[in-house]
Structure formats: C-alpha cells, structure tokens
Coordinates of C-alpha atoms in Angstrom, one line a residue:
X1 CA -0.1 0.1 -0.1
X2 CA 1.5 3.4 -1.0
X3 CA 2.3 6.1 1.5
X4 CA 0.0 9.2 1.7
X5 CA 0.8 12.1 -0.8
X6 CA -0.3 15.7 -1.1
X7 CA -3.8 15.7 -3.1
X8 CA -5.0 18.2 -5.4
X9 CA -7.0 21.2 -4.2
X10 CA -10.2 20.1 -2.5
X11 CA -13.3 21.4 -4.1
X12 CA -16.1 22.7 -1.6
X13 CA -17.5 20.5 1.2
X14 CA -19.7 17.6 0.5
X15 CA -23.5 18.0 0.7
X16 CA -24.8 14.3 1.1
X17 CA -27.8 13.5 -1.2
X18 CA -29.6 11.4 0.9
X19 CA -33.3 11.7 0.6
X20 CA -35.4 12.3 3.3
X21 CA -37.6 9.2 4.9
X22 CA -41.2 9.2 3.3
X23 CA -43.3 8.0 6.1
X24 CA -47.2 8.2 6.5
X25 CA -46.5 8.3 10.2
X26 CA -44.9 11.9 11.3
X27 CA -44.4 11.2 14.8
X28 CA -41.3 11.3 16.8
X29 CA -39.0 13.1 13.8
X30 CA -35.3 12.8 14.2
X31 CA -33.4 15.0 11.8
X32 CA -30.0 14.8 11.0
X33 CA -27.3 16.6 9.4
X34 CA -23.4 16.1 8.4
X35 CA -21.0 19.1 8.7
X36 CA -17.4 19.6 8.8
X37 CA -16.0 19.6 12.4
X38 CA -14.1 22.8 13.9
X39 CA -11.5 22.9 16.7
X40 CA -14.6 23.8 18.9
X41 CA -15.6 20.3 18.4
X42 CA -12.4 18.7 19.9
X43 CA -14.3 17.8 23.3
X44 CA -17.0 15.7 21.6
X45 CA -14.5 14.2 19.2
X46 CA -12.3 13.3 22.3
X47 CA -15.4 11.5 23.8
X48 CA -16.4 9.8 20.6
X49 CA -12.8 8.6 20.1
X50 CA -12.8 6.8 23.5
X51 CA -16.1 5.5 23.4
X52 CA -15.0 4.1 19.8
X53 CA -11.9 2.5 21.7
X54 CA -14.0 0.8 24.6
X55 CA -16.2 -0.7 21.9
X56 CA -13.3 -2.0 19.9
X57 CA -11.9 -3.4 23.3
X58 CA -8.5 -1.2 22.9
X59 CA -9.1 1.4 25.2
X60 CA -5.9 0.7 27.1
X61 CA -4.4 1.9 23.9
X62 CA -5.9 5.3 23.8
X63 CA -3.6 8.3 25.1
X64 CA -5.5 11.0 22.7
X65 CA -6.5 14.4 25.0
X66 CA -8.7 17.1 24.0
X67 CA -5.7 19.5 23.6
X68 CA -3.5 16.8 21.4
X69 CA -6.5 16.6 19.2
X70 CA -6.9 20.3 19.0
X71 CA -3.3 20.8 18.2
X72 CA -3.0 18.4 15.6
X73 CA -6.3 17.9 13.6
X74 CA -7.2 21.3 12.7
X75 CA -4.0 22.7 10.9
X76 CA -4.8 22.0 7.4
X77 CA -7.8 22.9 5.0
X78 CA -10.4 20.0 4.9
X79 CA -9.6 17.4 2.5
X80 CA -6.1 18.1 2.0
X81 CA -5.1 16.5 5.6
X82 CA -7.2 15.1 8.5
X83 CA -10.7 15.7 8.0
X84 CA -13.7 14.9 10.4
X85 CA -17.3 14.9 9.5
X86 CA -20.0 14.9 12.4
X87 CA -23.4 13.4 12.7
X88 CA -25.6 15.8 14.4
X89 CA -29.2 15.2 15.2
X90 CA -32.1 16.8 16.7
X91 CA -36.0 16.6 17.1
X92 CA -36.2 20.1 15.4
X93 CA -35.5 20.5 11.5
X94 CA -31.9 21.7 10.6
X95 CA -32.2 24.6 8.0
X96 CA -31.0 22.0 5.4
X97 CA -31.2 18.7 6.7
X98 CA -29.5 15.6 5.2
X99 CA -32.1 13.1 6.5
X100 CA -34.9 12.4 8.6
X101 CA -36.5 9.3 10.5
X102 CA -39.7 8.7 12.2
X103 CA -39.6 6.4 15.5
X104 CA -41.9 4.7 17.1
X105 CA -41.2 6.2 20.6
X106 CA -39.1 9.7 21.3
X107 CA -35.4 9.0 21.2
X108 CA -33.7 8.0 24.4
X109 CA -30.2 9.3 24.8
X110 CA -28.6 8.4 27.9
X111 CA -25.8 10.5 27.2
X112 CA -27.7 13.4 25.7
X113 CA -26.1 16.1 28.1
X114 CA -22.4 14.8 27.5
X115 CA -22.9 15.2 23.7
X116 CA -25.2 17.9 23.2
X117 CA -23.6 20.7 20.7
X118 CA -26.7 23.2 20.5
X119 CA -28.9 23.6 23.7
X120 CA -31.1 26.1 22.2
X121 CA -32.1 24.1 19.3
X122 CA -31.7 20.9 20.7
X123 CA -28.7 19.3 18.6
X124 CA -26.8 16.4 19.8
X125 CA -23.3 14.9 18.1
X126 CA -24.6 11.2 17.2
X127 CA -21.5 10.1 15.5
X128 CA -18.2 11.1 13.5
X129 CA -16.0 9.8 10.7
X130 CA -12.1 11.0 10.4
X131 CA -10.4 10.5 7.3
X132 CA -7.3 11.9 5.3
X133 CA -5.8 11.7 1.9
X134 CA -3.6 8.6 0.5
X135 CA -2.3 7.8 -3.1
X136 CA -2.7 4.6 -5.1
X137 CA 0.5 4.2 -7.2
X138 CA -1.6 1.5 -9.3
X139 CA -4.2 3.9 -10.3
X140 CA -2.1 7.2 -10.1
X141 CA -4.5 8.8 -8.0
X142 CA -5.2 9.9 -4.9
X143 CA -7.8 8.6 -2.5
X144 CA -9.3 8.5 1.1
X145 CA -8.4 6.5 3.9
X146 CA -10.8 6.4 6.8
X147 CA -9.2 5.8 10.0
X148 CA -12.4 6.2 12.4
X149 CA -16.1 5.9 11.8
X150 CA -18.4 5.5 14.5
X151 CA -22.0 5.9 15.6
X152 CA -23.0 6.1 19.5
X153 CA -25.1 3.0 20.5
X154 CA -28.5 4.4 20.8
X155 CA -28.2 6.0 17.2
X156 CA -27.3 2.4 15.5
X157 CA -29.3 0.6 13.1
X158 CA -30.7 3.9 11.6
X159 CA -28.8 4.3 8.6
X160 CA -26.3 6.8 10.3
X161 CA -23.3 4.6 9.5
X162 CA -24.6 4.5 5.9
X163 CA -24.8 8.3 5.9
X164 CA -21.1 9.1 7.0
X165 CA -19.6 6.7 4.9
X166 CA -21.5 7.8 1.8
X167 CA -20.4 11.5 2.7
X168 CA -16.7 10.4 2.5
X169 CA -17.2 8.5 -0.9
X170 CA -19.2 11.3 -2.3
X171 CA -16.4 13.5 -1.7
X172 CA -13.6 11.2 -3.0
X173 CA -16.0 11.2 -6.2
X174 CA -16.2 14.9 -6.5
X175 CA -12.6 15.4 -6.2
X176 CA -11.9 12.8 -8.9
X177 CA -10.2 10.3 -6.3
X178 CA -9.9 6.7 -7.2
X179 CA -10.7 4.7 -3.9
X180 CA -11.6 4.8 -0.3
X181 CA -10.1 2.6 1.9
X182 CA -10.4 1.3 5.6
X183 CA -9.7 -1.6 7.9
X184 CA -12.3 -3.6 10.1
X185 CA -11.5 -5.6 13.1
X186 CA -12.4 -9.4 12.2
X187 CA -14.3 -10.2 14.9
X188 CA -16.7 -7.4 14.0
X189 CA -18.7 -9.3 11.6
X190 CA -22.1 -7.0 11.9
X191 CA -19.5 -4.1 10.7
X192 CA -18.2 -6.5 7.8
X193 CA -21.5 -7.1 6.6
X194 CA -22.4 -3.6 6.5
X195 CA -19.4 -2.8 4.7
X196 CA -19.9 -5.6 2.0
X197 CA -23.7 -4.1 1.5
X198 CA -22.2 -1.0 0.8
X199 CA -20.5 -2.3 -2.0
X200 CA -16.9 -2.8 -0.3
X201 CA -14.4 -5.5 -1.0
X202 CA -12.9 -7.2 2.1
X203 CA -9.1 -7.8 1.1
X204 CA -8.5 -10.7 3.3
X205 CA -5.3 -11.4 1.8
X206 CA -3.8 -8.1 3.3
X207 CA -2.3 -7.5 6.6
X208 CA -2.0 -4.2 8.8
X209 CA 1.8 -3.3 9.6
X210 CA 2.5 -0.8 12.1
X211 CA 5.8 0.8 13.8
X212 CA 4.5 2.6 17.1
X213 CA 6.2 3.1 20.7
X214 CA 9.6 2.2 21.1
X215 CA 9.8 0.2 18.0
X216 CA 9.2 3.4 16.0
X217 CA 11.5 5.9 18.6
X218 CA 14.6 3.8 17.9
X219 CA 14.7 4.9 14.3
X220 CA 15.2 8.2 15.9
X221 CA 18.7 7.1 17.3
X222 CA 21.7 8.2 14.7
X223 CA 23.3 5.2 15.4
X224 CA 20.8 3.2 13.3

C-alpha cells in the first residue's frame, strides 16, 4: 500500500444527497445533518474516540487528549489532511437536513447532556468519521483513508453509518479520487456485512503492518 501524498486542491465541502425518509407516520421525527468539525468540537471528538476505543476493546491503547487532538487535527484545510465529519441529530428541523427518520417512540439518549452541541436548538452529536488523503500508485490517483467511523450506540441501526460513509465516498468522487479504504476488526462481523452491503470489498489477503512506540522511536537514534 503506497504512502500518503498531497492531493490536488479540494472542492467545496460535501453535501450528502440522502433523501428524507418518506413516512405516513409523522410522530417522533429525528432530523440529521453531517457537517465539518471545527476546533470547538474537540471535546466531543475526544469523547467519541474514547467510546470507539472501548467498543473495539482497545481503550488501553487510547492516549489522545482534547489538547492533543486540537493541536493536530485542524492545521490544514479540509480534505487536504485530517478531516472530520460530525453527525448531528435533533428533534427539530435543521435549515438543510441531510435526512429524517420517524421513530415509534421519542429517542432516549442516556448521554444526551454529554454530547449536546447546541442547547438552544436541541442538537446532539451522534457520530463521526475521520479520514485523510492517501495515494494509489496502481491507479495513479489519490484517495481517502478512513481512520475511524463511529455511531453512538443508541443511534445505531438507523442508517447513520451509511450516511457518514456515503459522505466520504461522495467527496472522493467529487474530487476525482480513485478509492476509499479503511480497516475493520475481524471479529466485527456486523460491520463487515454492512461494508459489503455498501459495495466494499474486504481484502482478506492483506495484513496491517505498524511501527509505533519504542519500535518507532528507536529509528530516531543516529546510530541506526
């Protein structure tokens, strides 16, 4: 797999064209939108990453802090480096919602106060996707690599993971990129099935190789 390389200048932020759900029942609507994250979102991003680490049984490896995320995630223009789309939901309509679902009962979010992003308009952060450019030498085209995609538990199985993944894929197409790639844990059979249903091919013949911690730091020794 080739290393990352600077992509061509980005186009405007994506506008996921997901049709609003048509339902004869209009009770308990839940509107959603996807927007670019800003430095002000670092506290919510940090909490989402920690929830993801717990879900993946890797919390012991998660050392990110709000400060370290703020200092590293927002130093470049969107789509030229690390980029985050936030998924927000609200029982009230957004000016330009990306979707709406109708629930049998009002949404119960046990962590609503932790993830509320706009108290006045009752907006809550429900998930995120973090991605950045890479490059395919075989295609001679840049692409996007998805580092993390996460939807909070009470908002799962409602199409929001598809919304986030579709937003990244839509941006890749808009920029003329050749592929979107990511990794999935082999025990997460639900995610594997979901990705395959989205049209992704799981490459079982590939393995992830990683240098980190002391194994990486030793290469800073001039004697090596």
